[in-house]
Amino acid sequence: MKAIVLKDLGGPEKLLWEEVADPVPGAGEVLVRLKAAALNHRDAWIRKGLYANIQLPTILGSDGSGEVAAVGSSLSNDLLGQAVLINPCLDWGPEIKTQGPGMRILGMPDSGTYARMVVVPAANIRPKPAHLSFEEAAALPLAGMTAYRALVTRAQVAAGETVLITGVGGGVASMALQIAHCLGARTFVTSGSDHKIERACALGAVGGVNYRDEQWGRKLRQLLQGRPLDVIIDGSGGSVFERALGLIGPAGRIVTYGATLGAARQIEVRRIFWKQVTVMGSTMASPQEFDALVQLYSAQELRPPIDRVFPLQEAGEAHQRMEEARQFGKILLGI
Ligand SMILES: NC(=O)c1ccc[n+]([C@@H]2O[C@H](COP(=O)([O-])OP(=O)(O)OC[C@H]3O[C@@H](n4cnc5c(N)ncnc54)[C@H](OP(=O)(O)O)[C@@H]3O)[C@@H](O)[C@H]2O)c1
């Protein structure tokens, strides 16, 4: 089959369109003929060598949707031809509160979805929600799971609470906005683009500020009109996380799920204890949360925001767009 193969670390040009052996499903596994894959920032971190335990060569890609084309031994042939989406979290483990030591994310070291076909455990496929296209279904899993766990399981956002989502153009952040809106939160956003703030408002945000303005914190306080921020959902890390400790309200919760900007250098500890703040980490999600996410998007007929669909061969161009943060929502590869 044809796939995008990463053999060496480096720029988007390292994503090579090559012929590789067709994957074969083992016991308990299915072969999915992919129709769409989605990018995640993880893919760029791996490509650049900024991820743990990188093993090359590899086929990147955690998210995918398609049709079951073959099943391994012990599985029913009834699965053949089913339209499915893939839960990219392999071997989460028995606990909901945290992943087990064997947890992996599809797409390095396990061969991922930047390919015509992928093999995954049958336990990781679910029927594609009828209202979603294959592209929309591929956009949902990794970012949606991360957003769902951060908002629902970790922060336990309640209706009427005031929530800030940073960098709303991102894949996780744009879906966090949709989920926060479903939960009945009053949601504010930051973005590096006024146009993206407008799009976020069309998706239910009350307002937003542009983080390229040094005064964004002060401007956000003006927008809040004295109401405290109950929850901040942040994937930026770095100086944004530092500022979050100043912006969060009394007894507020901050959920961190990423560090696009790197480490926070100066944590003002006094703000955490004086304001009775809870800081929580969140990563991916259990199978139960994946099912709850799919159920939520099906029941509410929600569609993950799709930025653009590139042909699979143009994975490098797609990476470039993500690294320049030009997207609003998910960048897809059509297969
Ligand atoms: N823990 C987990 O399980 C998990 C899961 C998924 C992702 N992550 C991590 O979370 C981060 C986001 O992932 P993603 O796939 O959603 O990435 P993405 O789609 O590439 O989005 C990244 C976004 O970061 C925002 N950003 C950049 N500079 C910023 C700044 N100074 N202040 C605020 N926002 C800024 C941009 O928002 P605008 O476009 O609005 O400017 C950009 O769109 C990555 O670091 C990723 O590795 C972790």
GROMACS .gro file of C-alpha atoms and ligand atoms in nm:
model
  383
    1MET     CA    1   0.000   0.000   0.000
    2LYS     CA    2   0.099   0.367  -0.022
    3ALA     CA    3   0.173   0.552   0.301
    4ILE     CA    4   0.352   0.858   0.436
    5VAL     CA    5   0.670   0.731   0.599
    6LEU     CA    6   0.896   0.919   0.843
    7LYS     CA    7   1.250   0.780   0.831
    8ASP     CA    8   1.451   1.078   0.959
    9LEU     CA    9   1.369   1.365   1.194
   10GLY     CA   10   1.335   1.714   1.049
   11GLY     CA   11   1.101   1.943   0.856
   12PRO     CA   12   0.779   1.858   0.673
   13GLU     CA   13   0.988   1.741   0.374
   14LYS     CA   14   1.078   1.433   0.578
   15LEU     CA   15   0.725   1.300   0.527
   16LEU     CA   16   0.779   1.067   0.230
   17TRP     CA   17   0.511   0.914   0.005
   18GLU     CA   18   0.623   0.553  -0.030
   19GLU     CA   19   0.517   0.196  -0.103
   20VAL     CA   20   0.511  -0.021   0.211
   21ALA     CA   21   0.390  -0.373   0.289
   22ASP     CA   22   0.015  -0.412   0.343
   23PRO     CA   23  -0.060  -0.454   0.716
   24VAL     CA   24  -0.220  -0.786   0.816
   25PRO     CA   25  -0.459  -0.813   1.112
   26GLY     CA   26  -0.366  -1.058   1.387
   27ALA     CA   27  -0.600  -1.222   1.638
   28GLY     CA   28  -0.850  -0.970   1.773
   29GLU     CA   29  -0.744  -0.703   1.521
   30VAL     CA   30  -0.913  -0.545   1.219
   31LEU     CA   31  -0.778  -0.396   0.900
   32VAL     CA   32  -0.938  -0.058   0.828
   33ARG     CA   33  -0.930   0.077   0.472
   34LEU     CA   34  -0.895   0.445   0.559
   35LYS     CA   35  -1.099   0.727   0.406
   36ALA     CA   36  -0.958   1.009   0.616
   37ALA     CA   37  -0.690   1.079   0.876
   38ALA     CA   38  -0.646   1.386   1.097
   39LEU     CA   39  -0.334   1.569   1.208
   40ASN     CA   40  -0.248   1.630   1.571
   41HIS     CA   41   0.031   1.846   1.707
   42ARG     CA   42   0.187   1.526   1.842
   43ASP     CA   43   0.273   1.431   1.481
   44ALA     CA   44   0.483   1.746   1.440
   45TRP     CA   45   0.654   1.698   1.778
   46ILE     CA   46   0.756   1.345   1.671
   47ARG     CA   47   0.872   1.460   1.326
   48LYS     CA   48   1.095   1.723   1.491
   49GLY     CA   49   1.234   1.483   1.753
   50LEU     CA   50   1.054   1.658   2.041
   51TYR     CA   51   0.869   1.354   2.174
   52ALA     CA   52   0.960   1.068   2.408
   53ASN     CA   53   1.090   0.729   2.284
   54ILE     CA   54   1.083   0.798   1.911
   55GLN     CA   55   1.124   0.487   1.697
   56LEU     CA   56   1.192   0.527   1.323
   57PRO     CA   57   1.094   0.449   1.053
   58THR     CA   58   0.729   0.501   1.136
   59ILE     CA   59   0.391   0.588   0.990
   60LEU     CA   60   0.245   0.880   1.186
   61GLY     CA   61  -0.123   0.951   1.241
   62SER     CA   62  -0.347   0.881   1.541
   63ASP     CA   63  -0.689   0.962   1.398
   64GLY     CA   64  -0.868   0.781   1.121
   65SER     CA   65  -1.199   0.666   0.980
   66GLY     CA   66  -1.282   0.418   0.708
   67GLU     CA   67  -1.429   0.075   0.642
   68VAL     CA   68  -1.333  -0.261   0.790
   69ALA     CA   69  -1.165  -0.453   0.507
   70ALA     CA   70  -1.044  -0.766   0.690
   71VAL     CA   71  -1.067  -0.921   1.036
   72GLY     CA   72  -0.817  -1.132   1.230
   73SER     CA   73  -0.894  -1.476   1.368
   74SER     CA   74  -1.162  -1.498   1.641
   75LEU     CA   75  -1.357  -1.200   1.502
   76SER     CA   76  -1.695  -1.206   1.329
   77ASN     CA   77  -1.716  -1.140   0.955
   78ASP     CA   78  -2.015  -0.916   1.036
   79LEU     CA   79  -1.762  -0.637   1.091
   80LEU     CA   80  -1.658  -0.642   0.723
   81GLY     CA   81  -1.765  -0.330   0.538
   82GLN     CA   82  -1.866  -0.141   0.857
   83ALA     CA   83  -1.797   0.232   0.852
   84VAL     CA   84  -1.592   0.305   1.163
   85LEU     CA   85  -1.384   0.559   1.349
   86ILE     CA   86  -1.079   0.465   1.556
   87ASN     CA   87  -1.005   0.527   1.924
   88PRO     CA   88  -0.631   0.607   1.902
   89CYS     CA   89  -0.560   0.528   2.266
   90LEU     CA   90  -0.422   0.173   2.278
   91ASP     CA   91  -0.422  -0.025   2.604
   92TRP     CA   92  -0.541   0.256   2.830
   93GLY     CA   93  -0.553   0.013   3.122
   94PRO     CA   94  -0.808  -0.072   3.393
   95GLU     CA   95  -0.835   0.262   3.577
   96ILE     CA   96  -1.029   0.567   3.465
   97LYS     CA   97  -0.832   0.805   3.685
   98THR     CA   98  -0.506   0.744   3.494
   99GLN     CA   99  -0.363   0.543   3.207
  100GLY     CA  100  -0.168   0.225   3.272
  101PRO     CA  101   0.202   0.183   3.192
  102GLY     CA  102   0.127   0.008   2.858
  103MET     CA  103  -0.082   0.294   2.715
  104ARG     CA  104   0.024   0.401   2.365
  105ILE     CA  105  -0.113   0.643   2.111
  106LEU     CA  106  -0.163   0.509   1.759
  107GLY     CA  107   0.096   0.642   1.512
  108MET     CA  108   0.448   0.570   1.650
  109PRO     CA  109   0.553   0.319   1.755
  110ASP     CA  110   0.240   0.141   1.621
  111SER     CA  111   0.191   0.222   1.250
  112GLY     CA  112  -0.062   0.504   1.218
  113THR     CA  113  -0.323   0.645   0.986
  114TYR     CA  114  -0.119   0.846   0.730
  115ALA     CA  115  -0.174   0.543   0.505
  116ARG     CA  116  -0.427   0.369   0.286
  117MET     CA  117  -0.481   0.102   0.555
  118VAL     CA  118  -0.416   0.053   0.925
  119VAL     CA  119  -0.446  -0.241   1.166
  120VAL     CA  120  -0.597  -0.171   1.509
  121PRO     CA  121  -0.750  -0.383   1.787
  122ALA     CA  122  -1.119  -0.448   1.721
  123ALA     CA  123  -1.182  -0.302   2.069
  124ASN     CA  124  -1.067   0.036   1.933
  125ILE     CA  125  -1.322   0.076   1.654
  126ARG     CA  126  -1.674   0.215   1.686
  127PRO     CA  127  -1.946   0.264   1.422
  128LYS     CA  128  -1.909   0.600   1.250
  129PRO     CA  129  -2.187   0.832   1.374
  130ALA     CA  130  -2.437   0.855   1.088
  131HIS     CA  131  -2.446   1.236   1.084
  132LEU     CA  132  -2.066   1.268   1.037
  133SER     CA  133  -1.875   1.247   0.709
  134PHE     CA  134  -1.562   1.031   0.708
  135GLU     CA  135  -1.353   1.350   0.742
  136GLU     CA  136  -1.556   1.472   1.040
  137ALA     CA  137  -1.536   1.127   1.203
  138ALA     CA  138  -1.156   1.122   1.164
  139ALA     CA  139  -1.136   1.471   1.316
  140LEU     CA  140  -1.312   1.371   1.637
  141PRO     CA  141  -1.114   1.111   1.839
  142LEU     CA  142  -0.780   1.236   1.976
  143ALA     CA  143  -0.865   1.604   2.011
  144GLY     CA  144  -1.221   1.531   2.122
  145MET     CA  145  -1.108   1.281   2.387
  146THR     CA  146  -0.853   1.525   2.524
  147ALA     CA  147  -1.107   1.806   2.536
  148TYR     CA  148  -1.378   1.585   2.686
  149ARG     CA  149  -1.162   1.452   2.970
  150ALA     CA  150  -1.023   1.799   3.048
  151LEU     CA  151  -1.368   1.960   3.072
  152VAL     CA  152  -1.597   1.683   3.192
  153THR     CA  153  -1.390   1.434   3.394
  154ARG     CA  154  -1.122   1.666   3.530
  155ALA     CA  155  -1.268   2.017   3.561
  156GLN     CA  156  -1.630   1.893   3.596
  157VAL     CA  157  -1.755   2.210   3.433
  158ALA     CA  158  -2.112   2.293   3.538
  159ALA     CA  159  -2.377   2.497   3.357
  160GLY     CA  160  -2.336   2.869   3.413
  161GLU     CA  161  -1.965   2.852   3.500
  162THR     CA  162  -1.722   3.086   3.327
  163VAL     CA  163  -1.455   2.904   3.127
  164LEU     CA  164  -1.148   3.029   2.937
  165ILE     CA  165  -1.009   2.819   2.650
  166THR     CA  166  -0.668   2.928   2.526
  167GLY     CA  167  -0.557   2.912   2.160
  168VAL     CA  168  -0.903   2.835   2.029
  169GLY     CA  169  -0.786   2.771   1.671
  170GLY     CA  170  -0.617   2.448   1.788
  171GLY     CA  171  -0.770   2.107   1.732
  172VAL     CA  172  -0.826   2.029   2.101
  173ALA     CA  173  -0.925   2.386   2.191
  174SER     CA  174  -1.187   2.421   1.914
  175MET     CA  175  -1.355   2.100   2.032
  176ALA     CA  176  -1.324   2.208   2.395
  177LEU     CA  177  -1.526   2.515   2.297
  178GLN     CA  178  -1.801   2.297   2.146
  179ILE     CA  179  -1.815   2.073   2.455
  180ALA     CA  180  -1.809   2.368   2.697
  181HIS     CA  181  -2.101   2.520   2.506
  182CYS     CA  182  -2.293   2.189   2.538
  183LEU     CA  183  -2.228   2.191   2.912
  184GLY     CA  184  -2.389   2.534   2.937
  185ALA     CA  185  -2.069   2.720   3.027
  186ARG     CA  186  -2.006   3.088   2.950
  187THR     CA  187  -1.694   3.046   2.744
  188PHE     CA  188  -1.423   3.297   2.659
  189VAL     CA  189  -1.127   3.227   2.431
  190THR     CA  190  -0.785   3.352   2.333
  191SER     CA  191  -0.638   3.328   1.985
  192GLY     CA  192  -0.362   3.479   1.775
  193SER     CA  193  -0.620   3.583   1.516
  194ASP     CA  194  -0.923   3.815   1.547
  195HIS     CA  195  -1.087   3.621   1.266
  196LYS     CA  196  -1.062   3.298   1.470
  197ILE     CA  197  -1.217   3.476   1.770
  198GLU     CA  198  -1.512   3.568   1.547
  199ARG     CA  199  -1.543   3.204   1.440
  200ALA     CA  200  -1.530   3.096   1.804
  201CYS     CA  201  -1.813   3.337   1.885
  202ALA     CA  202  -2.016   3.182   1.603
  203LEU     CA  203  -1.961   2.845   1.777
  204GLY     CA  204  -2.089   2.978   2.109
  205ALA     CA  205  -1.804   3.171   2.275
  206VAL     CA  206  -1.914   3.486   2.459
  207GLY     CA  207  -1.599   3.673   2.355
  208GLY     CA  208  -1.226   3.655   2.319
  209VAL     CA  209  -0.894   3.838   2.319
  210ASN     CA  210  -0.594   3.821   2.087
  211TYR     CA  211  -0.286   3.683   2.268
  212ARG     CA  212  -0.057   3.877   2.032
  213ASP     CA  213  -0.162   4.187   2.227
  214GLU     CA  214   0.066   4.208   2.535
  215GLN     CA  215  -0.232   4.344   2.730
  216TRP     CA  216  -0.451   4.041   2.659
  217GLY     CA  217  -0.491   3.956   3.027
  218ARG     CA  218  -0.616   4.306   3.111
  219LYS     CA  219  -0.848   4.303   2.809
  220LEU     CA  220  -0.989   3.967   2.915
  221ARG     CA  221  -1.066   4.108   3.264
  222GLN     CA  222  -1.255   4.393   3.096
  223LEU     CA  223  -1.458   4.141   2.894
  224LEU     CA  224  -1.538   3.943   3.208
  225GLN     CA  225  -1.686   4.258   3.370
  226GLY     CA  226  -1.589   4.152   3.720
  227ARG     CA  227  -1.707   3.792   3.696
  228PRO     CA  228  -1.444   3.541   3.811
  229LEU     CA  229  -1.305   3.274   3.581
  230ASP     CA  230  -1.407   2.937   3.724
  231VAL     CA  231  -1.207   2.718   3.484
  232ILE     CA  232  -0.915   2.761   3.243
  233ILE     CA  233  -0.844   2.489   2.984
  234ASP     CA  234  -0.491   2.540   2.854
  235GLY     CA  235  -0.277   2.358   2.600
  236SER     CA  236  -0.026   2.639   2.547
  237GLY     CA  237   0.180   2.612   2.865
  238GLY     CA  238   0.478   2.850   2.895
  239SER     CA  239   0.396   3.212   2.973
  240VAL     CA  240   0.023   3.148   2.914
  241PHE     CA  241   0.014   2.901   3.201
  242GLU     CA  242   0.197   3.154   3.420
  243ARG     CA  243  -0.067   3.416   3.337
  244ALA     CA  244  -0.348   3.167   3.396
  245LEU     CA  245  -0.257   3.164   3.767
  246GLY     CA  246  -0.321   3.538   3.777
  247LEU     CA  247  -0.644   3.522   3.577
  248ILE     CA  248  -0.817   3.231   3.750
  249GLY     CA  249  -1.084   3.324   4.005
  250PRO     CA  250  -1.112   3.213   4.370
  251ALA     CA  251  -1.134   2.833   4.405
  252GLY     CA  252  -1.092   2.807   4.029
  253ARG     CA  253  -0.962   2.503   3.838
  254ILE     CA  254  -0.688   2.510   3.576
  255VAL     CA  255  -0.657   2.208   3.349
  256THR     CA  256  -0.334   2.176   3.153
  257TYR     CA  257  -0.324   1.928   2.865
  258GLY     CA  258  -0.032   2.060   2.656
  259ALA     CA  259   0.275   2.281   2.644
  260THR     CA  260   0.303   2.412   2.289
  261LEU     CA  261   0.505   2.707   2.423
  262GLY     CA  262   0.723   2.486   2.643
  263ALA     CA  263   0.789   2.508   3.016
  264ALA     CA  264   0.639   2.769   3.247
  265ARG     CA  265   0.942   2.940   3.405
  266GLN     CA  266   0.789   3.139   3.689
  267ILE     CA  267   0.503   2.987   3.880
  268GLU     CA  268   0.363   3.235   4.132
  269VAL     CA  269   0.295   2.977   4.404
  270ARG     CA  270   0.122   3.227   4.633
  271ARG     CA  271  -0.154   3.270   4.377
  272ILE     CA  272  -0.228   2.898   4.391
  273PHE     CA  273  -0.270   2.872   4.765
  274TRP     CA  274  -0.418   3.214   4.837
  275LYS     CA  275  -0.690   3.173   4.576
  276GLN     CA  276  -0.749   2.805   4.671
  277VAL     CA  277  -0.678   2.710   4.310
  278THR     CA  278  -0.673   2.351   4.182
  279VAL     CA  279  -0.426   2.275   3.903
  280MET     CA  280  -0.494   1.952   3.713
  281GLY     CA  281  -0.318   1.764   3.438
  282SER     CA  282  -0.510   1.572   3.173
  283THR     CA  283  -0.400   1.334   2.898
  284MET     CA  284  -0.607   1.152   2.637
  285ALA     CA  285  -0.899   0.952   2.778
  286SER     CA  286  -1.025   0.608   2.876
  287PRO     CA  287  -1.243   0.394   2.644
  288GLN     CA  288  -1.547   0.491   2.853
  289GLU     CA  289  -1.477   0.862   2.792
  290PHE     CA  290  -1.426   0.794   2.421
  291ASP     CA  291  -1.772   0.634   2.409
  292ALA     CA  292  -1.923   0.924   2.603
  293LEU     CA  293  -1.763   1.169   2.357
  294VAL     CA  294  -1.903   0.985   2.052
  295GLN     CA  295  -2.242   0.967   2.226
  296LEU     CA  296  -2.237   1.342   2.298
  297TYR     CA  297  -2.147   1.435   1.939
  298SER     CA  298  -2.415   1.194   1.809
  299ALA     CA  299  -2.691   1.306   2.046
  300GLN     CA  300  -2.625   1.677   1.983
  301GLU     CA  301  -2.543   1.619   1.613
  302LEU     CA  302  -2.221   1.815   1.668
  303ARG     CA  303  -1.959   1.829   1.393
  304PRO     CA  304  -1.591   1.882   1.480
  305PRO     CA  305  -1.466   2.204   1.318
  306ILE     CA  306  -1.269   2.114   1.003
  307ASP     CA  307  -1.013   2.358   0.876
  308ARG     CA  308  -0.900   2.200   0.552
  309VAL     CA  309  -0.863   1.859   0.382
  310PHE     CA  310  -0.532   1.788   0.205
  311PRO     CA  311  -0.468   1.481  -0.013
  312LEU     CA  312  -0.267   1.221   0.183
  313GLN     CA  313   0.033   1.277  -0.047
  314GLU     CA  314   0.045   1.640   0.075
  315ALA     CA  315   0.093   1.555   0.443
  316GLY     CA  316   0.401   1.783   0.445
  317GLU     CA  317   0.196   2.087   0.336
  318ALA     CA  318  -0.064   1.997   0.597
  319HIS     CA  319   0.208   1.989   0.868
  320GLN     CA  320   0.333   2.328   0.755
  321ARG     CA  321  -0.014   2.477   0.799
  322MET     CA  322  -0.047   2.331   1.149
  323GLU     CA  323   0.296   2.454   1.260
  324GLU     CA  324   0.216   2.805   1.142
  325ALA     CA  325  -0.110   2.786   1.345
  326ARG     CA  326  -0.308   2.890   1.038
  327GLN     CA  327  -0.589   2.646   1.110
  328PHE     CA  328  -0.920   2.679   1.288
  329GLY     CA  329  -1.005   2.328   1.401
  330LYS     CA  330  -0.875   2.007   1.252
  331ILE     CA  331  -0.652   1.960   0.949
  332LEU     CA  332  -0.744   1.643   0.761
  333LEU     CA  333  -0.584   1.411   0.508
  334GLY     CA  334  -0.827   1.270   0.252
  335ILE     CA  335  -0.737   0.914   0.154
  336LIG     N1  336  -0.211   1.561   2.686
  336LIG     C1  337  -0.269   1.513   2.578
  336LIG     O1  338  -0.325   1.404   2.577
  336LIG     C2  339  -0.270   1.597   2.455
  336LIG     C3  340  -0.361   1.568   2.354
  336LIG     C4  341  -0.366   1.652   2.244
  336LIG     C5  342  -0.278   1.759   2.236
  336LIG     N2  343  -0.187   1.780   2.332
  336LIG     C6  344  -0.094   1.895   2.323
  336LIG     O2  345  -0.175   2.012   2.327
  336LIG     C7  346  -0.124   2.111   2.239
  336LIG     C8  347  -0.229   2.147   2.134
  336LIG     O3  348  -0.252   2.033   2.053
  336LIG     P1  349  -0.340   2.045   1.920
  336LIG     O4  350  -0.326   1.915   1.846
  336LIG     O5  351  -0.475   2.098   1.952
  336LIG     O6  352  -0.253   2.154   1.842
  336LIG     P2  353  -0.286   2.254   1.723
  336LIG     O7  354  -0.412   2.211   1.653
  336LIG     O8  355  -0.161   2.266   1.644
  336LIG     O9  356  -0.317   2.391   1.799
  336LIG     C9  357  -0.217   2.467   1.860
  336LIG    C10  358  -0.275   2.605   1.891
  336LIG    O10  359  -0.194   2.664   1.989
  336LIG    C11  360  -0.231   2.798   1.993
  336LIG     N3  361  -0.121   2.885   2.037
  336LIG    C12  362  -0.002   2.904   1.981
  336LIG     N4  363   0.066   2.999   2.049
  336LIG    C13  364  -0.014   3.039   2.151
  336LIG    C14  365  -0.005   3.135   2.255
  336LIG     N5  366   0.103   3.214   2.269
  336LIG     N6  367  -0.109   3.149   2.341
  336LIG    C15  368  -0.220   3.073   2.328
  336LIG     N7  369  -0.234   2.981   2.230
  336LIG    C16  370  -0.133   2.965   2.145
  336LIG    C17  371  -0.276   2.837   1.852
  336LIG    O11  372  -0.407   2.892   1.866
  336LIG     P3  373  -0.470   3.001   1.764
  336LIG    O12  374  -0.475   2.927   1.632
  336LIG    O13  375  -0.604   3.030   1.819
  336LIG    O14  376  -0.380   3.120   1.762
  336LIG    C18  377  -0.272   2.703   1.778
  336LIG    O15  378  -0.380   2.687   1.688
  336LIG    C19  379   0.003   2.051   2.178
  336LIG    O16  380   0.113   2.095   2.253
  336LIG    C20  381  -0.018   1.902   2.193
  336LIG    O17  382   0.102   1.830   2.195
  336LIG    C21  383  -0.182   1.702   2.443
   0.00000   0.00000   0.00000
